[in-house]
Coordinates of C-alpha atoms in Angstrom, one line a residue:
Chain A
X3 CA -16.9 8.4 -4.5
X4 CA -13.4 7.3 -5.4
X5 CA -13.9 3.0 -5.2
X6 CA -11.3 0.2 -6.4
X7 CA -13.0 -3.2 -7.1
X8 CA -10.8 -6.1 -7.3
X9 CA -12.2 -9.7 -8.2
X10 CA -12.0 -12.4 -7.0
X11 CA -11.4 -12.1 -4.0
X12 CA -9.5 -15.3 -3.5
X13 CA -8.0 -17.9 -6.3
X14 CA -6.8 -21.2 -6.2
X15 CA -4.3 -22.6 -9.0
X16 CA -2.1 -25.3 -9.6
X17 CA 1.8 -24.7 -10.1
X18 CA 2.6 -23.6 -13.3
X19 CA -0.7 -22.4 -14.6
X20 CA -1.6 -19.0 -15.5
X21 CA -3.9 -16.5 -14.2
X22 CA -5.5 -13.3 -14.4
X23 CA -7.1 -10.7 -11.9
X24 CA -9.2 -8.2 -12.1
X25 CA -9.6 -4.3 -11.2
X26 CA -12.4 -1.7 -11.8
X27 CA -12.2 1.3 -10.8
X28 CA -14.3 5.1 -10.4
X29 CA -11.5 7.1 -10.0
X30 CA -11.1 11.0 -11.1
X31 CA -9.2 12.6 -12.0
X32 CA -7.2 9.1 -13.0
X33 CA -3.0 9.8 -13.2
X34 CA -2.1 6.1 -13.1
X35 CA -2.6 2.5 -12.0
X36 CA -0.2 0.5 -9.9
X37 CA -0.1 -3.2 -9.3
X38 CA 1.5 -4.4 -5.9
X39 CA 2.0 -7.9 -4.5
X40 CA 2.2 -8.5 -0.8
X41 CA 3.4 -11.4 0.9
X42 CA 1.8 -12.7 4.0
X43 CA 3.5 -10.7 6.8
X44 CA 5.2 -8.0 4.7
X45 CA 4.9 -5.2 3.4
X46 CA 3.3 -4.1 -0.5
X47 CA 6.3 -4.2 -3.2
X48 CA 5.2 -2.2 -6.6
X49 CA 5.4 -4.5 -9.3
X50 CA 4.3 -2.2 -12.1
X51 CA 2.7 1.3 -12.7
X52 CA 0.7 2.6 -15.8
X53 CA -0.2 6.0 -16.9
X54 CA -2.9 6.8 -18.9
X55 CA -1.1 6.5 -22.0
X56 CA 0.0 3.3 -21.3
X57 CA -1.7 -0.3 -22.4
X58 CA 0.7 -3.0 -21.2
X59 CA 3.3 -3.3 -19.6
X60 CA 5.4 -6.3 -18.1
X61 CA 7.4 -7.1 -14.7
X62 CA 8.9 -10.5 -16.1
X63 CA 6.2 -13.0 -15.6
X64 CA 3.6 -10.2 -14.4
X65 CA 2.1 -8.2 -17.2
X66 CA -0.6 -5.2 -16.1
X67 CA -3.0 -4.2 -18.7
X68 CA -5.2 -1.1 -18.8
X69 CA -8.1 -0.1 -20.5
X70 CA -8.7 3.6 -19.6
X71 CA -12.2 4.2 -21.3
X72 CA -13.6 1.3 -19.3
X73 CA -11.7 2.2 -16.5
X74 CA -10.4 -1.8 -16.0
X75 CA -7.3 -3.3 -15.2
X76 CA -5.8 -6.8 -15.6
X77 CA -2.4 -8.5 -13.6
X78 CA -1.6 -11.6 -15.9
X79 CA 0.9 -13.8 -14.5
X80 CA 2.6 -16.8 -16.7
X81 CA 3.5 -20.2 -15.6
X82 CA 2.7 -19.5 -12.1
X83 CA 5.4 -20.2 -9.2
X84 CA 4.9 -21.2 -5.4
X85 CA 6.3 -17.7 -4.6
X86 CA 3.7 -16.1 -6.3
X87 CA 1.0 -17.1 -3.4
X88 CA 0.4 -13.2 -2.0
X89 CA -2.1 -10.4 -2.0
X90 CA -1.9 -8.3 -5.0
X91 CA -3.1 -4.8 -4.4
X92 CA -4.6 -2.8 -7.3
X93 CA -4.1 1.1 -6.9
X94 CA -5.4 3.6 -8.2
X95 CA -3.6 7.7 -8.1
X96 CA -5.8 10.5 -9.0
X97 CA -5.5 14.2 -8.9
X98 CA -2.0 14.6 -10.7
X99 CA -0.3 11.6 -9.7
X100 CA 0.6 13.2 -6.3
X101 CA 1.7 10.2 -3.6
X102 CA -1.2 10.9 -1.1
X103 CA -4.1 10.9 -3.4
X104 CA -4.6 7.1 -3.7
X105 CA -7.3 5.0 -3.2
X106 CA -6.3 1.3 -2.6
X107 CA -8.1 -1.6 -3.6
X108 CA -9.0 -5.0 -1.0
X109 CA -6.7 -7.2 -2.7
X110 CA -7.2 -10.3 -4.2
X111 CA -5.3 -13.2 -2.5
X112 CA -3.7 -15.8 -4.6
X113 CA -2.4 -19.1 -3.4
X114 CA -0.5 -21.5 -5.6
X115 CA -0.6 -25.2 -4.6
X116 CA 2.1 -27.5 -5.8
Chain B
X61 CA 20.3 0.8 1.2
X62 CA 18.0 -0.1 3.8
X63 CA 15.2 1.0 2.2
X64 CA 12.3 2.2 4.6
X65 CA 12.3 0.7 8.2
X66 CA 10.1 0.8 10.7
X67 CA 10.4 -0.6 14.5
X68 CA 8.9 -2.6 16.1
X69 CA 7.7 -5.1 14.7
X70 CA 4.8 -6.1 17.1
X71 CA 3.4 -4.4 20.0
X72 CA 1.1 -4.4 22.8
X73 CA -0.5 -2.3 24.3
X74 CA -3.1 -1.5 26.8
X75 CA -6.0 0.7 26.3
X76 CA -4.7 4.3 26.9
X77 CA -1.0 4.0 26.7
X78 CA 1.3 5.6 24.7
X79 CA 3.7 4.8 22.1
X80 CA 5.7 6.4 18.9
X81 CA 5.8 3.7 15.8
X82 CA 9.4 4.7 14.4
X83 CA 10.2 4.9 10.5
X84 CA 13.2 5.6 8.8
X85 CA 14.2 5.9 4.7
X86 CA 17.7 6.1 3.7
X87 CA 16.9 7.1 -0.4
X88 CA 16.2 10.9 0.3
X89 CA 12.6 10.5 -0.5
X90 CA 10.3 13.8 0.2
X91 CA 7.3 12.4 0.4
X92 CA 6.2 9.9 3.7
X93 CA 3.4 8.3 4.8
X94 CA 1.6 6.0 7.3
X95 CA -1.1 3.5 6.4
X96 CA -3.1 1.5 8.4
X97 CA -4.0 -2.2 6.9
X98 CA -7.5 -3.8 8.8
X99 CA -8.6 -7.4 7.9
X100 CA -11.2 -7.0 4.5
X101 CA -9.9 -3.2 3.9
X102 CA -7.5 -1.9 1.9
X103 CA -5.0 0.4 3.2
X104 CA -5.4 3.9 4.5
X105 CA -4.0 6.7 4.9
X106 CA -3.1 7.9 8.6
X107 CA -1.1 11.2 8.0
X108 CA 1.4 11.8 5.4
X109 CA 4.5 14.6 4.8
X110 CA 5.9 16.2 1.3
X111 CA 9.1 17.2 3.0
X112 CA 10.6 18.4 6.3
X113 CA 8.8 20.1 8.3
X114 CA 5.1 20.0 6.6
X115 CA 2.6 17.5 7.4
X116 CA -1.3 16.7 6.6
X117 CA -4.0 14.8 7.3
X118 CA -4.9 11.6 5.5
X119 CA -8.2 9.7 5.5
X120 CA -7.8 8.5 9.1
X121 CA -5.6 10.7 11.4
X122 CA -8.1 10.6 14.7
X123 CA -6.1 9.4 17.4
X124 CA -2.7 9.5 15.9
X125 CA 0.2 12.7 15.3
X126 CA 3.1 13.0 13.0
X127 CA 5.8 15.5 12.9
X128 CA 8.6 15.4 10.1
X129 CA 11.9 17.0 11.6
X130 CA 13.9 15.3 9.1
X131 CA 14.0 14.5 5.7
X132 CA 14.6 10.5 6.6
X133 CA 12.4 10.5 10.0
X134 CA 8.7 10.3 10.4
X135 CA 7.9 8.7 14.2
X136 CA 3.6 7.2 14.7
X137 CA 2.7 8.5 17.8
X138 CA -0.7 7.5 19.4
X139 CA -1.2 9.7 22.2
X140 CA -3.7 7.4 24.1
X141 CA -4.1 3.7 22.2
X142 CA -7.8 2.3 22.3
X143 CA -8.9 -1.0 20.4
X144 CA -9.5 0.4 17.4
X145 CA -6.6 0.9 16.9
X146 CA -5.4 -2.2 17.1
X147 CA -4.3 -3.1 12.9
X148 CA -1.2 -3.4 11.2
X149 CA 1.1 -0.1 10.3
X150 CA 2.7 0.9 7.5
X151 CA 5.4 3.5 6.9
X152 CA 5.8 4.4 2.9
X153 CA 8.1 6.6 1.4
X154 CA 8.5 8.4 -2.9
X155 CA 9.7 10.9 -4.5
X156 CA 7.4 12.7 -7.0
X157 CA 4.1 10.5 -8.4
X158 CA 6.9 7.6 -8.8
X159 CA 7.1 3.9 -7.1
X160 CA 6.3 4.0 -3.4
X161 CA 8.5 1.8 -1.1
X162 CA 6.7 0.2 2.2
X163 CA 8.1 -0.8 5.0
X164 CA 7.8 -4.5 6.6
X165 CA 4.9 -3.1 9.3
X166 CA 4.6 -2.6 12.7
X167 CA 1.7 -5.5 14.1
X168 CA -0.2 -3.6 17.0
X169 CA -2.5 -4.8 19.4
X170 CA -4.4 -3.1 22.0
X171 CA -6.0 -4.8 24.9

């Protein structure tokens, strides 16, 4: 069964810190990963999206990481901002990258306190 | 460039009404879809369209119906709302495998 994990599930952190979340996944075929954030009330807005090939890549202070052979993904974000408080939605594409064969992770919700 | 919209914003309903959720895209995208988003889930997929006139089934579609007349229209309709349905809606729109807009939802409640 196709599953995205995502941990933790919530996350405190002060202003200007930095963070890192998680996302596992049993995907497969895999085509790529995305990273979305969502703000509370709004609708998901793709911050970056990786192909197999791919290790890193940035969106400013966001910066996705995947590791393909342990099928794990990472969304650092640098020197934090109150704007960045949102749900970030790992997802996952599988069966040739086609738009309707996604399987979405629960999000992790992260709130940045002044 | 508007982007995707959807209308409205926030509904209610009672159980066994009808009603079409509305979604537009002005970028010429082929592909369209509708998600719903529950509390502790992530999103799923309702029904979804690859271009005019062709539509499928997604992991969700009991109780709801799509039709895609046009390449920039792709209307919600729930023939006869129950409370289950009650969840918030989500119109997306690509073209090809690339970056998938969403729209700002459609909050519906059914009493």
């Amino acid at each position: 069964k196709n599953q995205v994990e995502q941990s933790p599930q919530s996350l405190i952190i002060l202003e200007g810190k930095n963070c890192t979340l998680q996302c596992n996944y049993t995907v497969s075929p895999f085509s790529n990963l995305r990273w979305y954030k969502q703000d509370t009330g709004r609708g998901p807005v793709s911050l970056t999206i990786m192909t197999f090939s791919e290790n890193t890549k940035s969106n400013g202070r966001y910066t996705a990481t995947l590791d393909a052979d342990t099928k794990q993904s990472s969304l650092h974000i640098t020197a934090s901002q109150l704007s960045d408080s949102a749900s970030y939605i790992c997802v996952v594409s599988h069966s040739g990258g086609s738009n309707y064969k996604l399987t979405f992770g629960k999000g992790t919700l992260l709130t940045v306190n002044p | 460039n508007a982007g995707v919209t959807q209308t409205p914003k926030f509904q209610v309903l009672k159980t066994g009404q009808s009603m079409t959720l509305q979604c537009a895209q002005d970028m010429n995208h082929e592909y369209m879809s509708w998600y719903r988003q529950d509390p502790g889930m992530g999103l799923r997929l309702i029904h979804y369209s690859v271009g005019a006139g062709i539509t499928d089934q997604g992991e969700v579609p009991n109780g709801y119906n799509v039709s895609r007349s046009t390449t920039e229209d792709f209307p919600l309709r729930l023939l006869s709302a129950a409370p289950s349905q009650t969840s918030v809606y989500f119109c997306a729109s690509s073209f090809g495998g690339n970056t998938i807009y969403f729209g700002e939802g459609s909050w519906l409640t059914v009493v």
